Short mmCIF file of C-alpha atoms in Angstrom, two decimals:
data_model
loop_
_atom_site.label_atom_id
_atom_site.label_comp_id
_atom_site.label_asym_id
_atom_site.label_seq_id
_atom_site.Cartn_x
_atom_site.Cartn_y
_atom_site.Cartn_z
CA MET O 1 112.02 -34.95 186.57
CA THR O 2 110.57 -32.76 183.84
CA GLU O 3 113.70 -32.55 181.69
CA ASP O 4 112.24 -34.68 178.90
CA TYR O 5 108.99 -32.76 178.94
CA LEU O 6 108.28 -30.62 175.91
CA PRO O 7 108.93 -26.96 176.76
CA LEU O 8 105.77 -24.92 176.18
CA ALA O 9 107.66 -22.30 174.20
CA TYR O 10 108.28 -24.83 171.41
CA LEU O 11 104.56 -25.23 170.81
CA ASN O 12 104.76 -21.86 169.12
CA ALA O 13 107.52 -23.06 166.84
CA TRP O 14 105.58 -26.24 166.11
CA GLU O 15 102.51 -24.32 164.95
CA TYR O 16 104.68 -22.00 162.87
CA CYS O 17 106.53 -24.76 161.06
CA PRO O 18 107.42 -28.38 161.92
CA ARG O 19 110.93 -27.98 160.53
CA ARG O 20 111.57 -24.92 162.62
CA PHE O 21 110.35 -26.82 165.69
CA TYR O 22 112.76 -29.64 164.85
CA LEU O 23 115.72 -27.32 164.30
CA GLU O 24 115.09 -25.50 167.56
CA TYR O 25 113.92 -28.23 169.88
CA VAL O 26 115.63 -31.38 168.61
CA LEU O 27 118.80 -29.92 167.11
CA GLY O 28 119.24 -26.99 169.50
CA GLU O 29 119.63 -24.44 166.73
CA MET O 30 118.99 -20.79 167.39
CA SER O 31 119.66 -17.81 165.22
CA ASP O 32 122.11 -15.13 166.33
CA ASN O 33 119.35 -12.57 166.58
CA GLU O 34 117.49 -14.65 169.03
CA HIS O 35 120.60 -15.14 171.09
CA ILE O 36 121.03 -11.42 171.34
CA ILE O 37 117.41 -10.65 172.02
CA LEU O 38 117.16 -13.41 174.58
CA GLY O 39 120.36 -12.32 176.26
CA ARG O 40 119.36 -8.68 176.42
CA HIS O 41 115.90 -9.57 177.55
CA ILE O 42 117.22 -11.68 180.39
CA HIS O 43 119.67 -8.99 181.43
CA ARG O 44 117.22 -6.14 181.19
CA ASN O 45 114.37 -7.43 183.27
CA ILE O 46 115.40 -10.19 185.54
CA ASN O 47 111.92 -11.41 186.16
CA GLU O 48 112.12 -13.41 189.30
CA GLU O 49 109.40 -15.63 190.51
CA THR O 50 107.39 -13.28 192.69
CA THR O 51 103.88 -12.85 194.00
CA PHE O 52 102.37 -9.44 194.68
CA GLN O 53 99.00 -7.81 195.28
CA GLU O 54 97.54 -5.29 192.85
CA GLY O 55 94.18 -4.04 194.14
CA GLU O 56 91.86 -7.03 194.37
CA THR O 57 94.18 -9.18 192.29
CA LEU O 58 96.98 -11.45 193.45
CA ILE O 59 99.63 -11.77 190.72
CA HIS O 60 102.06 -14.66 190.57
CA GLN O 61 104.83 -13.77 188.13
CA GLN O 62 107.02 -16.21 186.21
CA GLN O 63 105.40 -19.37 187.43
CA TRP O 64 106.99 -22.73 186.61
CA VAL O 65 104.22 -25.04 185.36
CA TRP O 66 104.19 -28.63 184.13
CA SER O 67 101.87 -31.52 183.37
CA ASP O 68 102.79 -35.14 184.06
CA ARG O 69 99.88 -36.33 181.94
CA LEU O 70 100.84 -34.33 178.83
CA LYS O 71 104.61 -34.35 179.46
CA VAL O 72 105.00 -30.61 178.94
CA ALA O 73 106.66 -27.97 181.11
CA GLY O 74 107.42 -24.29 180.97
CA ILE O 75 107.14 -20.89 182.51
CA ILE O 76 104.00 -18.78 182.37
CA ASP O 77 104.56 -15.02 182.51
CA ALA O 78 101.86 -14.48 185.13
CA VAL O 79 98.91 -16.10 186.83
CA GLU O 80 96.36 -13.62 188.17
CA GLU O 81 94.03 -14.62 190.97
CA SER O 82 90.86 -12.68 191.75
CA ASN O 83 87.34 -13.67 192.87
CA GLY O 84 88.56 -17.22 193.23
CA GLN O 85 89.44 -17.36 189.51
CA LEU O 86 92.91 -18.25 188.21
CA VAL O 87 93.80 -16.52 184.92
CA PRO O 88 97.04 -17.35 183.05
CA VAL O 89 98.62 -14.35 181.27
CA GLU O 90 101.21 -14.43 178.51
CA TYR O 91 103.13 -11.36 177.28
CA LYS O 92 103.95 -11.29 173.58
CA LYS O 93 106.24 -8.78 171.96
CA GLY O 94 104.35 -8.77 168.66
CA LYS O 95 100.95 -7.36 167.92
CA MET O 96 97.57 -8.94 168.14
CA ALA O 97 96.65 -11.20 165.29
CA GLN O 98 94.78 -14.45 165.06
CA HIS O 99 97.80 -16.42 166.16
CA LEU O 100 96.59 -19.84 167.09
CA ASN O 101 100.07 -20.74 168.24
CA ASP O 102 99.89 -18.17 171.03
CA HIS O 103 96.58 -19.66 172.07
CA PHE O 104 98.05 -23.16 172.21
CA GLN O 105 100.88 -22.07 174.45
CA LEU O 106 98.47 -20.30 176.79
CA CYS O 107 96.02 -23.20 176.81
CA ALA O 108 98.82 -25.69 177.49
CA ALA O 109 99.91 -23.59 180.46
CA ALA O 110 96.29 -23.56 181.68
CA LEU O 111 96.10 -27.35 181.42
CA CYS O 112 99.25 -27.55 183.54
CA ILE O 113 97.80 -25.24 186.17
CA GLU O 114 94.59 -27.25 186.27
CA GLU O 115 96.54 -30.44 186.79
CA ARG O 116 98.68 -28.89 189.54
CA THR O 117 95.86 -27.16 191.44
CA GLY O 118 92.85 -29.35 190.72
CA ARG O 119 90.87 -26.19 189.89
CA SER O 120 89.31 -25.46 186.53
CA LEU O 121 90.19 -22.38 184.46
CA ALA O 122 87.71 -20.62 182.17
CA TYR O 123 89.91 -18.24 180.19
CA GLY O 124 93.41 -16.82 179.83
CA GLU O 125 94.80 -13.54 178.55
CA ILE O 126 97.49 -12.52 176.11
CA PHE O 127 99.01 -9.07 176.34
CA TYR O 128 100.46 -7.86 173.03
CA HIS O 129 103.25 -5.41 173.69
CA THR O 130 103.39 -3.75 170.28
CA ASN O 131 99.83 -2.49 170.27
CA ARG O 132 99.22 -2.72 174.02
CA ARG O 133 96.16 -4.91 173.59
CA ARG O 134 94.90 -7.52 175.96
CA GLN O 135 93.12 -10.40 174.37
CA THR O 136 90.89 -12.75 176.31
CA VAL O 137 91.12 -16.35 175.16
CA ALA O 138 88.31 -18.68 176.21
CA LEU O 139 89.58 -22.13 177.13
CA THR O 140 86.95 -23.95 175.09
CA PRO O 141 86.78 -27.75 174.73
CA GLN O 142 87.87 -27.31 171.07
CA LEU O 143 90.94 -25.27 172.01
CA ARG O 144 91.86 -27.77 174.70
CA GLN O 145 91.51 -30.65 172.26
CA MET O 146 93.54 -28.91 169.56
CA THR O 147 96.22 -28.02 172.09
CA GLU O 148 96.55 -31.59 173.32
CA GLN O 149 96.68 -32.78 169.73
CA ALA O 150 99.42 -30.27 168.87
CA ILE O 151 101.42 -31.46 171.89
CA ALA O 152 101.05 -35.11 170.86
CA PHE O 153 102.06 -34.41 167.25
CA ALA O 154 105.03 -32.30 168.28
CA GLN O 155 106.26 -35.01 170.65
CA LEU O 156 105.93 -37.56 167.87
CA ALA O 157 107.74 -35.37 165.36
CA ALA O 158 110.63 -34.95 167.79
CA GLN O 159 111.23 -38.72 167.60
CA ARG O 160 111.41 -38.77 163.81
CA THR O 161 113.75 -37.44 161.15
CA MET O 162 113.94 -33.76 160.23
CA PRO O 163 110.80 -32.57 158.39
CA ALA O 164 111.24 -31.11 154.92
CA PRO O 165 110.87 -27.34 154.44
CA ILE O 166 107.25 -26.16 154.27
CA ASP O 167 105.69 -24.57 151.19
CA ASN O 168 105.02 -21.14 152.58
CA THR O 169 107.29 -18.53 151.08
CA LYS O 170 105.93 -15.75 153.28
CA LYS O 171 106.57 -17.65 156.48
CA CYS O 172 110.03 -18.70 155.32
CA LEU O 173 111.05 -15.18 154.34
CA SER O 174 110.20 -13.79 157.76
CA CYS O 175 111.68 -16.73 159.68
CA SER O 176 114.80 -15.97 161.70
CA LEU O 177 116.09 -19.49 161.09
CA LYS O 178 116.04 -19.27 157.30
CA GLU O 179 119.84 -19.10 157.01
CA ILE O 180 120.11 -22.35 158.95
CA CYS O 181 117.14 -24.14 157.41
CA LEU O 182 117.82 -22.93 153.82
CA PRO O 183 114.27 -23.77 152.66
CA PHE O 184 114.59 -22.48 149.10
CA GLU O 185 118.04 -23.93 148.54
CA VAL O 186 117.12 -27.31 150.02
CA LYS O 187 113.96 -27.54 147.91
CA GLN O 188 115.86 -26.66 144.77
CA LEU O 189 118.66 -29.15 145.41
CA ARG O 190 116.14 -31.84 146.36
CA SER O 191 114.27 -31.40 143.11
CA SER O 192 117.54 -31.91 141.23
CA MET O 193 117.98 -35.34 142.82
CA ASN O 194 117.30 -38.62 141.09
CA PRO O 195 113.92 -40.00 142.09
CA GLU O 196 115.54 -43.40 142.66
CA THR O 197 117.35 -42.14 145.77
CA ASP O 198 113.99 -41.41 147.34
CA ASP O 199 113.82 -43.04 150.74
CA MET Q 1 128.85 -6.27 157.77
CA SER Q 2 132.58 -6.24 158.13
CA VAL Q 3 135.54 -7.77 159.88
CA LEU Q 4 137.42 -5.68 162.41
CA TYR Q 5 141.15 -6.36 162.00
CA VAL Q 6 143.50 -5.18 164.72
CA THR Q 7 147.04 -5.65 163.48
CA GLN Q 8 149.22 -3.52 165.77
CA ALA Q 9 150.81 -5.42 168.63
CA ASP Q 10 150.52 -2.47 171.00
CA ALA Q 11 146.92 -1.65 170.12
CA VAL Q 12 144.19 -1.87 172.75
CA LEU Q 13 140.68 -3.02 171.87
CA SER Q 14 138.08 -1.93 174.41
CA LYS Q 15 134.33 -1.43 174.56
CA ASN Q 16 132.35 1.71 175.18
CA TYR Q 17 128.53 1.50 175.24
CA GLU Q 18 127.54 -0.10 171.91
CA ALA Q 19 130.90 0.41 170.19
CA PHE Q 20 134.41 -0.96 170.07
CA ASN Q 21 137.30 1.41 170.66
CA VAL Q 22 140.68 0.75 169.11
CA ALA Q 23 143.55 2.72 170.60
CA LEU Q 24 146.65 2.80 168.42
CA LYS Q 25 150.02 3.93 169.72
CA GLN Q 26 151.59 6.64 167.55
CA SER Q 27 155.31 7.05 166.93
CA ASP Q 28 155.40 10.11 169.22
CA GLY Q 29 154.02 8.04 172.09
CA SER Q 30 150.49 9.47 171.96
CA TRP Q 31 147.41 7.31 171.40
CA LYS Q 32 145.02 7.62 168.51
CA LYS Q 33 141.52 6.34 169.21
CA GLN Q 34 139.07 4.97 166.68
CA THR Q 35 135.47 3.99 167.34
CA VAL Q 36 133.66 1.23 165.46
CA ALA Q 37 129.93 0.66 165.97
CA ALA Q 38 129.45 -2.92 167.11
CA GLN Q 39 126.41 -3.46 164.86
CA THR Q 40 128.62 -3.08 161.79
CA VAL Q 41 131.07 -5.79 162.86
CA GLU Q 42 130.49 -9.50 162.45
CA GLN Q 43 133.92 -10.84 163.36
CA VAL Q 44 137.06 -9.61 165.10
CA VAL Q 45 140.50 -10.70 163.89
CA LEU Q 46 143.52 -9.92 166.09
CA MET Q 47 147.00 -10.18 164.57
CA GLY Q 48 150.18 -10.06 166.59
CA ASN Q 49 148.98 -9.76 170.14
CA PRO Q 50 147.01 -6.62 170.73
CA GLN Q 51 145.41 -6.15 174.12
CA VAL Q 52 141.70 -6.90 174.44
CA THR Q 53 139.74 -5.87 177.48
CA GLY Q 54 137.49 -8.42 179.13
CA ASP Q 55 134.52 -6.16 178.39
CA ALA Q 56 135.26 -6.09 174.68
CA LEU Q 57 135.73 -9.86 174.47
CA VAL Q 58 132.53 -10.64 176.37
CA TYR Q 59 130.58 -8.07 174.37
CA ALA Q 60 131.72 -9.63 171.09
CA LEU Q 61 130.64 -13.08 172.29
CA GLU Q 62 127.31 -11.74 173.56
CA LEU Q 63 126.63 -10.34 170.11
CA GLY Q 64 127.43 -13.71 168.54
CA MET Q 65 130.76 -12.51 167.16
CA PRO Q 66 133.81 -14.79 167.05
CA VAL Q 67 137.20 -13.32 168.00
CA HIS Q 68 140.10 -14.88 166.09
CA TYR Q 69 143.75 -14.82 167.10
CA LEU Q 70 146.47 -14.86 164.43
CA SER Q 71 150.22 -14.63 164.85
CA SER Q 72 151.91 -11.58 163.34
CA PHE Q 73 152.74 -13.85 160.36
CA GLY Q 74 149.02 -14.43 159.86
CA LYS Q 75 149.12 -18.00 161.17
CA TYR Q 76 145.83 -19.04 162.70
CA LEU Q 77 146.15 -19.66 166.44
CA GLY Q 78 142.59 -20.05 167.62
CA SER Q 79 139.32 -18.30 168.33
CA ALA Q 80 136.96 -17.34 171.07
CA LEU Q 81 133.61 -18.53 169.78
CA PRO Q 82 130.09 -17.64 170.82
CA GLY Q 83 127.97 -20.68 171.67
CA TYR Q 84 126.46 -21.10 168.23
CA SER Q 85 125.25 -24.36 167.02
CA ARG Q 86 124.65 -27.16 169.45
CA ASN Q 87 123.52 -29.53 166.75
CA GLY Q 88 124.96 -32.84 167.94
CA GLN Q 89 123.06 -34.84 165.32
CA LEU Q 90 124.91 -32.97 162.61
CA ARG Q 91 128.23 -34.13 164.04
CA LEU Q 92 126.98 -37.70 164.14
CA ALA Q 93 126.04 -37.41 160.46
CA GLN Q 94 129.49 -35.95 159.78
CA TYR Q 95 131.23 -38.92 161.45
CA LYS Q 96 128.95 -41.36 159.66
CA LEU Q 97 129.94 -40.15 156.20
CA TYR Q 98 133.59 -40.46 157.17
CA SER Q 99 133.24 -44.23 157.28
CA ASP Q 100 130.95 -44.50 154.26
CA PRO Q 101 133.37 -45.09 151.37
CA VAL Q 102 130.79 -44.49 148.62
CA GLY Q 103 129.28 -41.27 149.94
CA ARG Q 104 132.66 -39.96 150.98
CA LEU Q 105 134.24 -40.52 147.56
CA GLU Q 106 131.24 -38.79 145.99
CA LEU Q 107 131.71 -35.70 148.16
CA VAL Q 108 135.49 -35.60 147.64
CA LYS Q 109 134.93 -35.71 143.88
CA ALA Q 110 132.48 -32.80 144.07
CA ILE Q 111 135.01 -30.72 146.01
CA VAL Q 112 138.01 -31.49 143.79
CA THR Q 113 136.05 -31.05 140.57
CA ALA Q 114 134.98 -27.56 141.65
CA LYS Q 115 138.51 -26.75 142.82
CA ILE Q 116 140.07 -27.63 139.45
CA HIS Q 117 137.23 -25.86 137.65
CA ASN Q 118 137.89 -22.65 139.59
CA GLN Q 119 141.65 -22.95 139.01
CA TYR Q 120 141.01 -23.31 135.31
CA GLN Q 121 138.83 -20.18 135.37
CA VAL Q 122 141.68 -18.16 136.92
CA LEU Q 123 144.04 -19.29 134.17
CA TYR Q 124 141.45 -18.64 131.46
CA ARG Q 125 140.87 -15.10 132.70
CA HIS Q 126 144.59 -14.43 132.45
CA ASN Q 127 144.74 -15.78 128.90
CA GLU Q 128 146.46 -18.99 129.94
CA ARG Q 129 144.49 -21.18 127.56
CA ASN Q 130 147.13 -23.80 126.94
CA ASN Q 131 146.90 -26.10 129.94
CA PRO Q 132 145.50 -29.57 130.73
CA LEU Q 133 143.24 -28.54 133.64
CA LYS Q 134 140.01 -29.17 131.76
CA GLU Q 135 141.08 -32.75 131.07
CA ARG Q 136 142.16 -33.18 134.68
CA LYS Q 137 138.77 -31.98 135.82
CA SER Q 138 136.92 -34.51 133.68
CA LEU Q 139 139.24 -37.29 134.90
CA VAL Q 140 138.05 -36.87 138.49
CA LYS Q 141 134.68 -38.48 137.83
CA SER Q 142 136.10 -41.86 136.83
CA GLN Q 143 138.47 -42.29 139.80
CA LYS Q 144 137.79 -45.23 142.08
CA THR Q 145 139.45 -44.17 145.33
CA ILE Q 146 140.01 -41.00 147.32
CA ASP Q 147 143.77 -41.40 146.88
CA GLN Q 148 143.34 -41.44 143.11
CA VAL Q 149 141.30 -38.24 143.33
CA ARG Q 150 144.03 -36.68 145.48
CA GLY Q 151 146.53 -37.68 142.80
CA ILE Q 152 144.58 -35.80 140.13
CA GLU Q 153 144.21 -32.85 142.48
CA GLY Q 154 147.98 -32.67 143.08
CA LEU Q 155 148.73 -32.96 139.39
CA ALA Q 156 146.29 -30.18 138.53
CA ALA Q 157 147.73 -27.97 141.27
CA ARG Q 158 151.27 -28.34 139.88
CA GLU Q 159 150.09 -27.61 136.35
CA TYR Q 160 148.07 -24.65 137.62
CA PHE Q 161 150.99 -23.05 139.46
CA ALA Q 162 153.25 -23.78 136.50
CA CYS Q 163 151.29 -21.07 134.68
CA TRP Q 164 151.79 -18.57 137.49
CA PRO Q 165 155.27 -17.25 136.57
CA ARG Q 166 153.72 -15.74 133.43
CA MET Q 167 150.73 -14.36 135.35
CA VAL Q 168 152.44 -12.60 138.27
CA GLY Q 169 154.18 -10.02 136.10
CA LYS Q 170 157.79 -9.36 135.23
CA GLN Q 171 158.87 -7.79 138.51
CA TRP Q 172 158.21 -10.99 140.50
CA THR Q 173 159.99 -14.32 140.41
CA PHE Q 174 157.85 -17.31 141.08
CA THR Q 175 159.06 -20.85 140.55
CA GLY Q 176 156.17 -22.79 141.99
CA ARG Q 177 154.24 -23.01 145.20
CA ASN Q 178 156.22 -23.43 148.41
CA ARG Q 179 155.44 -22.82 152.04
CA ARG Q 180 156.68 -23.18 155.60
CA PRO Q 181 158.36 -20.83 155.09
CA PRO Q 182 157.43 -19.15 151.80
CA THR Q 183 160.75 -18.42 150.10
CA ASP Q 184 159.64 -15.64 147.78
CA PRO Q 185 157.23 -12.68 148.04
CA VAL Q 186 154.46 -14.19 145.89
CA ASN Q 187 154.41 -17.38 147.95
CA SER Q 188 154.33 -15.34 151.12
CA LEU Q 189 151.27 -13.45 149.79
CA LEU Q 190 149.61 -16.74 148.89
CA SER Q 191 150.27 -18.13 152.36
CA PHE Q 192 148.91 -14.98 153.96
CA ALA Q 193 145.78 -15.08 151.80
CA TYR Q 194 145.17 -18.77 152.55
CA GLY Q 195 145.58 -18.00 156.25
CA LEU Q 196 142.94 -15.26 156.05
CA LEU Q 197 140.64 -17.54 154.08
CA ARG Q 198 141.14 -20.27 156.64
CA VAL Q 199 139.93 -17.94 159.39
CA GLN Q 200 136.74 -17.25 157.45
CA VAL Q 201 136.09 -20.91 156.69
CA THR Q 202 136.83 -21.89 160.30
CA ALA Q 203 134.26 -19.37 161.48
CA ALA Q 204 131.71 -20.75 159.01
CA VAL Q 205 132.38 -24.34 160.11
CA HIS Q 206 131.74 -23.37 163.73
CA VAL Q 207 128.65 -21.36 162.84
CA ALA Q 208 127.20 -24.33 161.00
CA GLY Q 209 127.99 -26.60 163.94
CA LEU Q 210 130.36 -28.97 162.16
CA ASP Q 211 133.28 -30.67 163.88
CA PRO Q 212 136.36 -28.92 162.45
CA TYR Q 213 138.64 -31.95 162.77
CA ILE Q 214 136.70 -34.57 160.81
CA GLY Q 215 136.95 -34.24 157.03
CA TYR Q 216 136.87 -36.30 153.88
CA LEU Q 217 139.46 -35.13 151.36
CA HIS Q 218 141.99 -34.21 154.03
CA GLU Q 219 143.21 -36.93 156.33
CA VAL Q 220 142.22 -36.86 159.96
CA HIS Q 221 145.69 -36.58 161.41
CA HIS Q 222 148.31 -34.21 162.86
CA GLY Q 223 145.48 -32.28 164.43
CA GLN Q 224 144.62 -30.62 161.17
CA PRO Q 225 141.12 -29.16 160.86
CA ALA Q 226 140.20 -31.50 158.02
CA ILE Q 227 136.71 -30.20 157.21
CA VAL Q 228 137.97 -26.60 157.23
CA LEU Q 229 140.66 -27.54 154.71
CA ASP Q 230 138.08 -29.48 152.66
CA LEU Q 231 135.73 -26.50 152.46
CA MET Q 232 138.63 -24.16 151.66
CA GLU Q 233 139.46 -26.01 148.45
CA GLU Q 234 136.66 -24.60 146.32
CA PHE Q 235 137.48 -21.06 147.54
CA ARG Q 236 141.29 -21.04 147.32
CA SER Q 237 141.52 -19.82 143.76
CA LEU Q 238 138.18 -17.98 143.77
CA ILE Q 239 139.18 -15.77 146.67
CA ALA Q 240 142.82 -16.04 147.77
CA ASP Q 241 144.57 -16.53 144.42
CA ASN Q 242 142.48 -13.81 142.80
CA VAL Q 243 143.28 -11.33 145.57
CA VAL Q 244 147.01 -12.02 145.20
CA LEU Q 245 146.91 -11.63 141.42
CA ALA Q 246 144.86 -8.44 141.75
CA VAL Q 247 147.25 -6.68 144.15
CA LEU Q 248 150.21 -7.68 141.94
CA HIS Q 249 148.52 -6.43 138.78
CA LYS Q 250 147.42 -3.16 140.31
CA HIS Q 251 150.91 -2.69 141.80
CA GLU Q 252 149.33 -2.23 145.22
CA ILE Q 253 152.16 -4.34 146.62
CA GLN Q 254 155.76 -3.74 145.52
CA PRO Q 255 158.88 -5.91 145.84
CA ASP Q 256 160.25 -3.60 148.54
CA ASP Q 257 157.15 -4.17 150.71
CA PHE Q 258 158.71 -7.33 152.14
CA ASN Q 259 161.17 -8.10 154.90
CA GLU Q 260 163.43 -11.04 154.24
CA SER Q 261 165.01 -13.05 157.00
CA LEU Q 262 167.08 -16.17 156.27
CA GLY Q 263 165.28 -16.63 152.96
CA ALA Q 264 161.76 -16.31 154.40
CA TYR Q 265 159.66 -13.39 153.25
CA ARG Q 266 156.95 -11.49 155.03
CA LEU Q 267 154.98 -8.31 154.40
CA LYS Q 268 155.87 -5.04 156.09
CA ASP Q 269 153.19 -3.45 158.27
CA THR Q 270 151.84 -0.85 155.85
CA ALA Q 271 151.68 -3.33 152.98
CA ARG Q 272 149.95 -5.82 155.25
CA LYS Q 273 147.22 -3.28 155.82
CA THR Q 274 146.92 -2.76 152.06
CA PHE Q 275 146.62 -6.50 151.54
CA LEU Q 276 144.00 -6.89 154.28
CA GLN Q 277 141.94 -4.17 152.63
CA ALA Q 278 142.20 -5.93 149.28
CA PHE Q 279 141.12 -9.20 150.91
CA GLU Q 280 138.14 -7.53 152.59
CA ARG Q 281 137.12 -5.91 149.30
CA LYS Q 282 137.10 -9.33 147.72
CA MET Q 283 135.07 -10.84 150.55
CA ASN Q 284 132.42 -8.16 150.06
CA ASP Q 285 132.38 -8.54 146.27
CA GLU Q 286 129.08 -9.75 144.88
CA PHE Q 287 128.47 -12.35 142.22
CA LYS Q 288 125.38 -14.06 140.89
CA HIS Q 289 125.09 -17.46 142.54
CA PRO Q 290 125.36 -20.14 139.83
CA VAL Q 291 122.82 -22.46 141.47
CA PHE Q 292 120.38 -20.17 143.31
CA GLU Q 293 120.78 -17.13 141.06
CA TYR Q 294 120.64 -14.53 143.82
CA ARG Q 295 123.32 -11.91 144.44
CA CYS Q 296 125.78 -13.22 146.96
CA THR Q 297 129.02 -11.95 148.51
CA TYR Q 298 132.00 -14.27 148.89
CA ARG Q 299 131.63 -13.91 152.63
CA ARG Q 300 128.09 -15.17 152.55
CA ALA Q 301 129.03 -17.87 150.03
CA ILE Q 302 131.48 -19.41 152.50
CA GLU Q 303 128.88 -19.65 155.24
CA LEU Q 304 126.31 -20.88 152.74
CA GLN Q 305 128.58 -23.75 151.61
CA ALA Q 306 129.20 -24.78 155.22
CA ARG Q 307 125.45 -24.82 155.82
CA LEU Q 308 124.71 -26.63 152.55
CA LEU Q 309 127.30 -29.24 153.48
CA SER Q 310 125.45 -29.63 156.78
CA ARG Q 311 122.17 -30.13 154.92
CA HIS Q 312 123.91 -32.69 152.70
CA LEU Q 313 125.16 -34.59 155.75
CA GLN Q 314 121.87 -34.47 157.63
CA GLU Q 315 119.31 -34.64 154.87
CA GLY Q 316 121.10 -36.25 151.95
CA ILE Q 317 120.52 -33.41 149.51
CA PRO Q 318 123.33 -33.30 146.92
CA TYR Q 319 126.36 -31.17 147.80
CA LYS Q 320 127.18 -28.71 145.03
CA ALA Q 321 130.57 -27.13 145.56
CA LEU Q 322 130.77 -23.53 144.39
CA ALA Q 323 132.05 -23.37 140.82
CA LEU Q 324 132.00 -19.96 139.14
CA ARG Q 325 132.14 -19.27 135.46
#
């Protein structure tokens, strides 16, 4: 039913770089490192879908969420329920920075929960593992609008041809897919082409 | 990163925590154990048929490491591959070029031009200046069909190996390339080296997500891995031929390092180890990349070419075969 829905995790890739999103989502590419990390991660903490009580808070872990309106689906790390409020929580292994892409993923999950439950959510939280910080993210109308726009653009891009490499050396150098994408090599070889073969 | 070669038929490869253990049977019946940290290995090559525990095989695959099986002659038998690339669109692009006569001829020319160029460089380095390879190379461009290009390639190969008797040194007789079986020591070294190269190129083809059996210069028939053979062409002389000439020149391999049976020659065990080490040294050698100008090992260059070919197929950027000065 939701197999053609855009997985929420790819919204991160989309915000990072359209080409990376295409390689991962459309072409199914993944770098070895990610294989290993993913594999180990899955083996180490088999997070099953569970619900448990912590003080006043009811925590639903690893919740499957989806939206038929936006055609997205995914798994949210946790949804915490207290004082009649639902709060989506994402765990990130990095450290806190102004990462809009993390916000989009969280907001998209919130939109899914709203659609499923008919309730409205005010904010979500991101827990950054590296510096053990919890960041509260307000689900403002602007964030919601930008998130829906990102989803629409990503879905459109998935129907088209592979995007060219981006012009962001810093991003490319720290990208785990650089050996597959070959941004510098592709740009250099492209610039050596005859302009007449431009399609 | 390195390749773990296990070449003793009665060896046992097992896994212990984050490391591989290789147990080798000694002549007195005892076992000698060696430990190799898994992080330092990127491929496993098994020759003859050593034992591999299920743990070791699964661990290699979990770490994204292919495990290749070769016969004791060094013939490639097959591999256990991690689930790398699942890029189906790339395969579609690969099939599409197969039936595009213009694009295909273009790519074949690029490959053969680089191959002849690299052969010429080997000769030049060994002071073989009197040969027609330069002319052959420039002839490739004007050919109208793939068969014509293959004709030039075959001609250049014969002329190239015609220079070899003078290059291999006085203690070796070499009267031209032959195979299946190689009927002299030098040919048996060449076959062995091409077999090792083929393993590396096969791994790169799988990593990049290409279909091994659809190629452009090599015909799609007899179950031959056409694209693997295509990608090998630019590396044959760069890597394999140079390794063979190097071990002959340094006298690392001697005429009595071979067993002969019914006119077919093969390396003895100790010499095989020597040759594998020489091959690995070459694979880890660095050169300055002629197009991108960064330092690059031959090992990385092979994977890079497979990936660049993929970009050519999917994105139409020109394919530049590796040609070294």
